[in-house]
Amino acid sequence: MASPRNPSTLKTPSAVDGMQTFKWEGVNRNGVKIKGETQAANANWLRATLRRQGINPGRIVKKPKPLFKPAIKPADIAHFARQMTTMMKSGVPMVQSLQMVGGGGDNVAMHDLIKKIIQDIEAGASFGNALGRHPQYFDRLFVNLVKAGEQAGTLETMLEKVATYKEKTEALKSKIKKAVMYPVIVIVAAVVVSSIMLIWVIPQFKEVFSSFGADLPAFTLMVIGMSEWLQAYWWIPLALMVIIGYVFKTALKRSTQFQRFVDRMILKIPIIGNIINLSSIARFCRTLSTMFSAGVPLVESMDSVAGSTGNSLYYDATMRMKSDTAQGLQLNVAMQTAQIFPNMVVQMTRIGEESGRLEEMLGKAADYYEEQVDDLVDTLAKQIEPLIMAVLGVVVGGLVVAMYLPIFKLGAVV
């Protein structure tokens, strides 16, 4: 049962489906005004509950539902795993832990998902099976580790491993997104500034130049021509961007060869390619280490490990390694055969296999490459800032020079 000092976490197990969120205000025994949000079956039940806790309730209103249901993000699942770990380690029963976790946060979609999980468990399903019915949110690794924990009686330990794995994976993804966003910012900024100049600013100069009665420099004529074309046919580049984006996205989903080509090209991009490469290695090591710690056999682990790498080249290499290890090859030999992993990872894997500490060695390798990714992202941030200034300076400065060249020419003639 929830602590009486925190009414916002109180639940009624019989009313899971009819829960509503209420905002309330009241005064406690010391005369201090307090307020909060609590899930309850109805306002009367909440009012009675607050009184039992020594709070004299005042205003109680139903919290309005959002117009759009927010999406459930991987970070929400990581947070869910960590909260469930804390609850289960504290000795709180499974269903009550889910109710308390479902009552926190503002994500309505997450609340609904937890309600469905509670319904499945109350209908007789295990926690692992209940999670497995929502594969779009709980991947095979998550479900398999939970099932292994339930069978071995170590669910709290497995949940903690899942929570740690999810948190580290999401932190790594966040660093990669940060690295990729910098070049995008440069391109978008240059396009926006150039468009504003060409559509609204340069036409003003054109009217001034028309009264000069002299030939304009070729550079100025070119920029004016670009401005006139963009004003008349602005929809063409916009349509091209939409079409190219749609075709690229569709081809990426439907064509395995195109996806491999794109992944190969990404790895060749300076700095960013190295970040993606190191992050794939870190994910490989982190996932395999987590699977080993759960006692999952090597061959069975490879499917989850391959899917976690985030790159089709590493996916293919991992699946080849699965075939090799199934035939009796050691993991480090299979990694050498794949010819895609750094020598350091291969050597640490060999040491781990020979010493019986493979989980520990893979975890250390994952930590090392995650730190490398972090350092590269910081380096990219430092290098991209002057690049942004240089690109914007060339683009905007070029347009400004084109507009002022006729004025300089007229001044020289005078």
CSV table of C-alpha atoms in Angstrom, one decimal:
chain,number,residue,atom,x,y,z
A,1,MET,CA,0.0,0.0,0.0
A,2,ALA,CA,1.2,3.5,-0.8
A,3,SER,CA,2.6,5.7,1.8
A,4,PRO,CA,0.0,7.9,3.5
A,5,ARG,CA,2.2,10.9,3.0
A,6,ASN,CA,1.9,10.6,-0.8
A,7,PRO,CA,-1.9,10.5,-1.7
A,8,SER,CA,-1.0,11.0,-5.4
A,9,THR,CA,0.2,7.4,-5.6
A,10,LEU,CA,-2.9,5.8,-4.0
A,11,LYS,CA,-4.8,3.4,-6.1
A,12,THR,CA,-7.9,1.2,-5.8
A,13,PRO,CA,-7.2,-2.2,-7.4
A,14,SER,CA,-10.8,-2.8,-8.2
A,15,ALA,CA,-11.1,0.4,-10.2
A,16,VAL,CA,-8.1,0.2,-12.5
A,17,ASP,CA,-10.2,0.6,-15.7
A,18,GLY,CA,-12.2,3.5,-14.3
A,19,MET,CA,-9.3,5.5,-13.0
A,20,GLN,CA,-9.4,9.3,-13.7
A,21,THR,CA,-6.8,11.9,-12.8
A,22,PHE,CA,-7.9,14.7,-10.5
A,23,LYS,CA,-6.2,17.9,-9.5
A,24,TRP,CA,-6.9,18.8,-5.8
A,25,GLU,CA,-6.1,21.4,-3.2
A,26,GLY,CA,-6.4,21.0,0.6
A,27,VAL,CA,-5.0,21.9,4.0
A,28,ASN,CA,-3.1,19.3,6.2
A,29,ARG,CA,-3.2,18.9,10.0
A,30,ASN,CA,-0.6,21.7,10.4
A,31,GLY,CA,-2.7,24.2,8.4
A,32,VAL,CA,-0.4,24.1,5.4
A,33,LYS,CA,-2.0,24.4,2.0
A,34,ILE,CA,-1.0,21.6,-0.3
A,35,LYS,CA,-2.0,20.4,-3.8
A,36,GLY,CA,-1.4,17.5,-6.1
A,37,GLU,CA,-2.7,15.2,-8.8
A,38,THR,CA,-4.1,11.8,-7.9
A,39,GLN,CA,-5.7,9.0,-9.9
A,40,ALA,CA,-9.1,7.9,-8.4
A,41,ALA,CA,-12.3,6.2,-9.4
A,42,ASN,CA,-14.2,9.4,-8.7
A,43,ALA,CA,-14.0,12.6,-6.8
A,44,ASN,CA,-15.9,11.3,-3.7
A,45,TRP,CA,-13.4,8.4,-3.3
A,46,LEU,CA,-10.5,10.8,-3.6
A,47,ARG,CA,-12.1,13.2,-1.1
A,48,ALA,CA,-12.6,10.4,1.5
A,49,THR,CA,-9.0,9.1,0.9
A,50,LEU,CA,-7.6,12.6,1.5
A,51,ARG,CA,-9.6,13.0,4.7
A,52,ARG,CA,-8.2,9.6,6.0
A,53,GLN,CA,-4.7,11.0,5.4
A,54,GLY,CA,-5.4,14.1,7.5
A,55,ILE,CA,-6.0,16.4,4.6
A,56,ASN,CA,-9.0,18.6,4.5
A,57,PRO,CA,-9.8,18.6,0.8
A,58,GLY,CA,-10.9,21.8,-1.0
A,59,ARG,CA,-11.1,22.2,-4.7
A,60,ILE,CA,-11.1,18.9,-6.7
A,61,VAL,CA,-11.4,19.0,-10.5
A,62,LYS,CA,-10.9,16.4,-13.2
A,63,LYS,CA,-7.7,16.8,-15.2
A,64,PRO,CA,-8.7,17.4,-18.8
A,65,LYS,CA,-7.4,14.8,-21.3
A,66,PRO,CA,-5.0,16.0,-23.9
A,67,LEU,CA,-6.3,16.5,-27.5
A,68,PHE,CA,-3.6,14.2,-28.9
A,69,LYS,CA,-2.4,11.0,-27.3
A,70,PRO,CA,1.4,11.3,-27.0
A,71,ALA,CA,3.5,8.5,-28.4
A,72,ILE,CA,5.4,6.0,-26.2
A,73,LYS,CA,9.1,6.6,-26.7
A,74,PRO,CA,11.9,4.2,-25.9
A,75,ALA,CA,12.9,6.5,-23.1
A,76,ASP,CA,9.5,5.9,-21.5
A,77,ILE,CA,10.1,2.2,-21.6
A,78,ALA,CA,13.5,2.6,-20.0
A,79,HIS,CA,11.9,4.8,-17.3
A,80,PHE,CA,9.2,2.1,-16.8
A,81,ALA,CA,11.9,-0.6,-16.4
A,82,ARG,CA,13.8,1.5,-13.8
A,83,GLN,CA,10.6,2.3,-11.8
A,84,MET,CA,9.5,-1.4,-11.8
A,85,THR,CA,13.0,-2.4,-10.6
A,86,THR,CA,12.7,0.0,-7.6
A,87,MET,CA,9.2,-1.1,-6.8
A,88,MET,CA,10.0,-4.9,-7.0
A,89,LYS,CA,13.2,-4.5,-4.9
A,90,SER,CA,11.1,-2.7,-2.2
A,91,GLY,CA,8.9,-5.7,-2.0
A,92,VAL,CA,5.8,-4.2,-3.6
A,93,PRO,CA,3.6,-6.8,-5.3
A,94,MET,CA,3.6,-6.9,-9.1
A,95,VAL,CA,0.1,-5.6,-9.8
A,96,GLN,CA,0.4,-2.8,-7.2
A,97,SER,CA,3.8,-1.8,-8.6
A,98,LEU,CA,2.3,-1.5,-12.0
A,99,GLN,CA,-0.6,0.6,-10.6
A,100,MET,CA,1.8,2.9,-8.9
A,101,VAL,CA,4.1,3.3,-11.9
A,102,GLY,CA,1.0,3.8,-14.2
A,103,GLY,CA,-0.2,6.6,-11.9
A,104,GLY,CA,2.9,8.7,-12.3
A,105,GLY,CA,3.9,10.8,-15.3
A,106,ASP,CA,1.7,12.6,-17.8
A,107,ASN,CA,1.9,10.2,-20.8
A,108,VAL,CA,-1.6,9.0,-21.3
A,109,ALA,CA,-0.5,6.4,-23.8
A,110,MET,CA,1.9,4.9,-21.2
A,111,HIS,CA,-0.9,4.8,-18.7
A,112,ASP,CA,-3.2,2.9,-21.1
A,113,LEU,CA,-0.4,0.4,-21.9
A,114,ILE,CA,0.2,-0.3,-18.2
A,115,LYS,CA,-3.5,-0.8,-17.7
A,116,LYS,CA,-3.5,-3.5,-20.5
A,117,ILE,CA,-0.5,-5.2,-18.9
A,118,ILE,CA,-2.4,-5.2,-15.5
A,119,GLN,CA,-5.5,-6.7,-17.2
A,120,ASP,CA,-3.4,-9.5,-18.8
A,121,ILE,CA,-1.7,-10.3,-15.5
A,122,GLU,CA,-5.0,-10.4,-13.6
A,123,ALA,CA,-6.3,-12.7,-16.3
A,124,GLY,CA,-3.6,-15.2,-15.5
A,125,ALA,CA,-0.7,-14.2,-17.8
A,126,SER,CA,2.9,-13.9,-16.5
A,127,PHE,CA,4.6,-10.6,-16.5
A,128,GLY,CA,6.8,-11.6,-19.4
A,129,ASN,CA,3.9,-12.9,-21.5
A,130,ALA,CA,2.0,-9.7,-20.8
A,131,LEU,CA,4.9,-7.6,-22.0
A,132,GLY,CA,5.3,-9.9,-25.1
A,133,ARG,CA,1.8,-9.0,-26.3
A,134,HIS,CA,3.1,-5.5,-27.0
A,135,PRO,CA,6.2,-6.1,-29.2
A,136,GLN,CA,6.1,-2.5,-30.6
A,137,TYR,CA,7.2,-1.3,-27.2
A,138,PHE,CA,8.9,-4.3,-25.5
A,139,ASP,CA,11.5,-5.9,-27.8
A,140,ARG,CA,12.6,-9.6,-27.7
A,141,LEU,CA,15.5,-8.8,-25.5
A,142,PHE,CA,13.3,-7.1,-22.8
A,143,VAL,CA,10.7,-9.9,-22.9
A,144,ASN,CA,13.3,-12.8,-22.9
A,145,LEU,CA,15.2,-11.3,-19.9
A,146,VAL,CA,12.0,-10.8,-17.9
A,147,LYS,CA,10.9,-14.4,-18.7
A,148,ALA,CA,14.3,-15.7,-17.7
A,149,GLY,CA,14.0,-13.8,-14.4
A,150,GLU,CA,10.6,-15.2,-13.7
A,151,GLN,CA,11.7,-18.8,-14.3
A,152,ALA,CA,14.8,-18.4,-12.2
A,153,GLY,CA,13.1,-16.4,-9.4
A,154,THR,CA,15.4,-13.4,-10.0
A,155,LEU,CA,13.0,-11.0,-11.6
A,156,GLU,CA,14.2,-8.0,-9.7
A,157,THR,CA,17.8,-8.6,-10.8
A,158,MET,CA,16.8,-9.1,-14.4
A,159,LEU,CA,14.6,-6.0,-14.4
A,160,GLU,CA,17.6,-4.0,-13.1
A,161,LYS,CA,19.8,-5.4,-15.9
A,162,VAL,CA,17.1,-4.5,-18.5
A,163,ALA,CA,16.7,-1.0,-17.0
A,164,THR,CA,20.5,-0.4,-17.1
A,165,TYR,CA,20.7,-1.7,-20.6
A,166,LYS,CA,17.8,0.5,-21.8
A,167,GLU,CA,19.2,3.6,-20.1
A,168,LYS,CA,22.7,3.2,-21.6
A,169,THR,CA,21.2,2.4,-25.0
A,170,GLU,CA,19.0,5.5,-25.0
A,171,ALA,CA,21.9,7.7,-23.8
A,172,LEU,CA,24.0,6.4,-26.8
A,173,LYS,CA,21.1,7.1,-29.2
A,174,SER,CA,20.8,10.6,-27.9
A,175,LYS,CA,24.5,11.2,-28.5
A,176,ILE,CA,24.2,10.0,-32.1
A,177,LYS,CA,21.2,12.2,-32.7
A,178,LYS,CA,23.1,15.1,-31.4
A,179,ALA,CA,26.0,14.4,-33.7
A,180,VAL,CA,23.7,14.0,-36.8
A,181,MET,CA,21.7,17.2,-36.0
A,182,TYR,CA,24.7,19.5,-36.3
A,183,PRO,CA,25.1,19.1,-40.1
A,184,VAL,CA,21.4,19.3,-40.5
A,185,ILE,CA,21.3,22.6,-38.6
A,186,VAL,CA,24.0,24.0,-40.9
A,187,ILE,CA,22.1,23.0,-44.1
A,188,VAL,CA,18.6,24.2,-42.8
A,189,ALA,CA,20.0,27.5,-41.6
A,190,ALA,CA,21.7,28.1,-44.9
A,191,VAL,CA,18.6,27.3,-46.9
A,192,VAL,CA,16.3,29.4,-44.8
A,193,VAL,CA,18.5,32.4,-44.8
A,194,SER,CA,19.1,32.2,-48.5
A,195,SER,CA,15.4,31.8,-49.3
A,196,ILE,CA,14.5,34.8,-47.2
A,197,MET,CA,17.2,36.9,-48.9
A,198,LEU,CA,16.2,35.7,-52.4
A,199,ILE,CA,12.4,36.1,-52.0
A,200,TRP,CA,12.0,39.3,-49.9
A,201,VAL,CA,15.3,41.2,-49.7
A,202,ILE,CA,16.8,41.1,-53.2
A,203,PRO,CA,13.6,42.2,-55.0
A,204,GLN,CA,13.9,45.5,-53.1
A,205,PHE,CA,17.4,46.0,-54.5
A,206,LYS,CA,16.2,45.1,-58.0
A,207,GLU,CA,13.8,48.1,-58.0
A,208,VAL,CA,16.7,50.4,-57.0
A,209,PHE,CA,19.0,49.0,-59.7
A,210,SER,CA,16.4,49.5,-62.4
A,211,SER,CA,16.9,53.3,-62.1
A,212,PHE,CA,20.7,53.1,-62.6
A,213,GLY,CA,20.6,53.0,-66.3
A,214,ALA,CA,23.9,51.0,-66.4
A,215,ASP,CA,24.9,47.4,-67.0
A,216,LEU,CA,24.9,45.3,-63.8
A,217,PRO,CA,27.7,43.0,-62.9
A,218,ALA,CA,27.3,39.4,-64.0
A,219,PHE,CA,27.3,38.1,-60.4
A,220,THR,CA,24.5,40.5,-59.5
A,221,LEU,CA,22.5,39.5,-62.6
A,222,MET,CA,22.9,35.8,-61.6
A,223,VAL,CA,21.6,36.4,-58.1
A,224,ILE,CA,18.6,38.5,-59.4
A,225,GLY,CA,17.8,35.7,-61.9
A,226,MET,CA,17.8,33.2,-59.0
A,227,SER,CA,15.5,35.5,-57.0
A,228,GLU,CA,13.1,35.9,-59.9
A,229,TRP,CA,13.0,32.1,-60.6
A,230,LEU,CA,12.5,31.3,-56.9
A,231,GLN,CA,9.6,33.8,-56.6
A,232,ALA,CA,7.9,32.3,-59.6
A,233,TYR,CA,8.6,28.6,-59.1
A,234,TRP,CA,9.2,28.3,-55.3
A,235,TRP,CA,7.0,25.2,-55.3
A,236,ILE,CA,9.4,23.2,-57.5
A,237,PRO,CA,12.3,22.8,-55.0
A,238,LEU,CA,9.7,22.2,-52.2
A,239,ALA,CA,8.0,19.5,-54.2
A,240,LEU,CA,11.4,18.0,-55.1
A,241,MET,CA,12.4,17.8,-51.5
A,242,VAL,CA,9.1,16.1,-50.6
A,243,ILE,CA,9.4,13.6,-53.5
A,244,ILE,CA,13.0,12.8,-52.8
A,245,GLY,CA,12.4,12.3,-49.1
A,246,TYR,CA,9.4,10.0,-49.8
A,247,VAL,CA,11.3,7.9,-52.4
A,248,PHE,CA,14.4,7.7,-50.2
A,249,LYS,CA,12.3,6.6,-47.2
A,250,THR,CA,10.3,4.0,-49.2
A,251,ALA,CA,13.4,2.6,-50.8
A,252,LEU,CA,15.1,2.3,-47.4
A,253,LYS,CA,12.2,0.2,-46.1
A,254,ARG,CA,11.7,-2.0,-49.1
A,255,SER,CA,15.1,-2.6,-50.6
A,256,THR,CA,17.7,-4.4,-48.5
A,257,GLN,CA,20.4,-3.6,-51.0
A,258,PHE,CA,19.7,0.1,-50.9
A,259,GLN,CA,19.7,0.0,-47.1
A,260,ARG,CA,23.1,-1.7,-47.1
A,261,PHE,CA,24.4,0.9,-49.6
A,262,VAL,CA,23.2,3.8,-47.4
A,263,ASP,CA,24.6,2.3,-44.2
A,264,ARG,CA,28.0,1.7,-46.0
A,265,MET,CA,28.0,5.4,-47.2
A,266,ILE,CA,27.1,6.7,-43.8
A,267,LEU,CA,30.1,4.9,-42.2
A,268,LYS,CA,32.4,6.7,-44.7
A,269,ILE,CA,31.2,10.2,-43.7
A,270,PRO,CA,34.1,12.0,-41.8
A,271,ILE,CA,33.6,12.0,-38.0
A,272,ILE,CA,29.9,11.2,-38.2
A,273,GLY,CA,30.7,7.8,-39.9
A,274,ASN,CA,33.2,7.1,-37.1
A,275,ILE,CA,30.5,7.9,-34.5
A,276,ILE,CA,28.0,5.6,-36.1
A,277,ASN,CA,30.6,2.9,-36.4
A,278,LEU,CA,31.7,3.1,-32.7
A,279,SER,CA,28.1,3.2,-31.5
A,280,SER,CA,27.3,0.0,-33.4
A,281,ILE,CA,30.2,-1.7,-31.8
A,282,ALA,CA,29.2,-0.4,-28.3
A,283,ARG,CA,25.6,-1.6,-28.9
A,284,PHE,CA,26.9,-5.0,-29.9
A,285,CYS,CA,29.0,-5.4,-26.8
A,286,ARG,CA,26.4,-4.0,-24.5
A,287,THR,CA,23.6,-6.2,-25.8
A,288,LEU,CA,25.7,-9.4,-25.8
A,289,SER,CA,27.0,-8.7,-22.3
A,290,THR,CA,23.4,-8.2,-21.0
A,291,MET,CA,22.2,-11.5,-22.7
A,292,PHE,CA,25.1,-13.4,-21.2
A,293,SER,CA,24.4,-12.0,-17.8
A,294,ALA,CA,20.9,-13.4,-18.1
A,295,GLY,CA,22.2,-16.8,-19.0
A,296,VAL,CA,20.9,-16.8,-22.6
A,297,PRO,CA,22.9,-19.1,-24.8
A,298,LEU,CA,25.2,-17.5,-27.3
A,299,VAL,CA,23.5,-18.7,-30.5
A,300,GLU,CA,20.0,-17.6,-29.2
A,301,SER,CA,21.4,-14.2,-28.2
A,302,MET,CA,22.7,-13.3,-31.7
A,303,ASP,CA,19.2,-12.4,-33.1
A,304,SER,CA,18.7,-9.7,-30.5
A,305,VAL,CA,22.3,-8.6,-30.7
A,306,ALA,CA,22.1,-8.2,-34.5
A,307,GLY,CA,18.9,-6.2,-34.3
A,308,SER,CA,20.4,-3.8,-31.7
A,309,THR,CA,23.5,-2.7,-33.7
A,310,GLY,CA,21.5,-0.3,-35.8
A,311,ASN,CA,23.5,-0.9,-39.0
A,312,SER,CA,22.8,-3.5,-41.7
A,313,LEU,CA,26.5,-4.2,-42.1
A,314,TYR,CA,26.9,-5.1,-38.5
A,315,TYR,CA,23.6,-7.0,-38.6
A,316,ASP,CA,24.8,-9.2,-41.5
A,317,ALA,CA,28.2,-9.7,-39.8
A,318,THR,CA,26.4,-10.8,-36.5
A,319,MET,CA,24.2,-13.2,-38.3
A,320,ARG,CA,27.2,-14.8,-40.0
A,321,MET,CA,28.8,-15.1,-36.6
A,322,LYS,CA,25.7,-16.8,-35.3
A,323,SER,CA,26.1,-19.4,-38.1
A,324,ASP,CA,29.8,-19.9,-37.3
A,325,THR,CA,29.3,-20.2,-33.5
A,326,ALA,CA,26.4,-22.7,-34.1
A,327,GLN,CA,29.0,-24.9,-35.9
A,328,GLY,CA,31.3,-24.8,-33.0
A,329,LEU,CA,33.6,-21.8,-33.6
A,330,GLN,CA,34.6,-19.7,-30.7
A,331,LEU,CA,33.1,-16.2,-30.6
A,332,ASN,CA,36.4,-14.4,-31.0
A,333,VAL,CA,37.3,-16.5,-34.1
A,334,ALA,CA,33.9,-15.8,-35.6
A,335,MET,CA,34.5,-12.0,-35.0
A,336,GLN,CA,37.9,-12.2,-36.7
A,337,THR,CA,36.3,-13.9,-39.7
A,338,ALA,CA,33.6,-11.2,-39.9
A,339,GLN,CA,36.5,-8.6,-40.4
A,340,ILE,CA,34.4,-5.7,-39.2
A,341,PHE,CA,35.2,-5.5,-35.5
A,342,PRO,CA,38.3,-3.7,-34.1
A,343,ASN,CA,41.2,-5.9,-32.9
A,344,MET,CA,40.7,-4.6,-29.3
A,345,VAL,CA,37.1,-6.0,-29.2
A,346,VAL,CA,38.3,-9.3,-30.6
A,347,GLN,CA,41.1,-9.6,-28.1
A,348,MET,CA,38.9,-8.7,-25.1
A,349,THR,CA,36.4,-11.3,-26.3
A,350,ARG,CA,39.1,-13.9,-26.5
A,351,ILE,CA,40.3,-13.0,-23.0
A,352,GLY,CA,36.8,-13.2,-21.7
A,353,GLU,CA,36.2,-16.6,-23.2
A,354,GLU,CA,39.4,-18.0,-21.9
A,355,SER,CA,38.9,-16.6,-18.4
A,356,GLY,CA,35.2,-17.3,-18.1
A,357,ARG,CA,34.5,-13.6,-17.7
A,358,LEU,CA,33.0,-12.8,-21.1
A,359,GLU,CA,30.1,-10.8,-19.7
A,360,GLU,CA,32.5,-8.5,-17.8
A,361,MET,CA,34.9,-8.0,-20.7
A,362,LEU,CA,32.1,-7.2,-23.2
A,363,GLY,CA,30.7,-4.7,-20.6
A,364,LYS,CA,34.1,-3.0,-20.4
A,365,ALA,CA,34.4,-2.8,-24.2
A,366,ALA,CA,30.9,-1.3,-24.3
A,367,ASP,CA,31.9,1.3,-21.7
A,368,TYR,CA,35.1,2.2,-23.6
A,369,TYR,CA,33.3,2.7,-27.0
A,370,GLU,CA,30.5,4.7,-25.4
A,371,GLU,CA,33.1,7.0,-24.0
A,372,GLN,CA,34.7,7.2,-27.5
A,373,VAL,CA,31.3,8.2,-29.0
A,374,ASP,CA,30.9,10.8,-26.3
A,375,ASP,CA,34.3,12.4,-27.0
A,376,LEU,CA,33.7,12.4,-30.8
A,377,VAL,CA,30.3,14.1,-30.3
A,378,ASP,CA,32.0,16.8,-28.2
A,379,THR,CA,34.7,17.2,-30.8
A,380,LEU,CA,32.1,17.5,-33.6
A,381,ALA,CA,30.2,20.1,-31.6
A,382,LYS,CA,33.4,22.2,-31.3
A,383,GLN,CA,34.3,21.8,-35.0
A,384,ILE,CA,30.8,22.4,-36.4
A,385,GLU,CA,30.2,25.8,-34.7
A,386,PRO,CA,32.8,27.6,-36.7
A,387,LEU,CA,31.7,25.7,-39.8
A,388,ILE,CA,28.1,27.0,-39.3
A,389,MET,CA,29.4,30.5,-39.1
A,390,ALA,CA,31.6,30.0,-42.2
A,391,VAL,CA,28.8,28.6,-44.3
A,392,LEU,CA,26.3,31.3,-43.2
A,393,GLY,CA,29.0,33.9,-43.8
A,394,VAL,CA,29.7,32.7,-47.3
A,395,VAL,CA,26.0,32.3,-48.3
A,396,VAL,CA,24.7,35.6,-46.7
A,397,GLY,CA,27.9,37.5,-47.5
A,398,GLY,CA,27.8,36.4,-51.1
A,399,LEU,CA,24.3,37.6,-51.6
A,400,VAL,CA,25.1,40.9,-49.9
A,401,VAL,CA,28.2,41.4,-52.1
A,402,ALA,CA,26.1,40.7,-55.2
A,403,MET,CA,23.7,43.4,-54.2
A,404,TYR,CA,26.3,46.0,-53.4
A,405,LEU,CA,28.5,45.5,-56.4
A,406,PRO,CA,26.4,47.8,-58.6
A,407,ILE,CA,26.6,50.5,-56.0
A,408,PHE,CA,30.4,50.2,-55.8
A,409,LYS,CA,30.6,50.3,-59.6
A,410,LEU,CA,28.4,53.4,-59.8
A,411,GLY,CA,30.6,55.1,-57.2
A,412,ALA,CA,33.7,54.4,-59.2
A,413,VAL,CA,32.1,55.8,-62.3
A,414,VAL,CA,31.1,59.0,-60.5
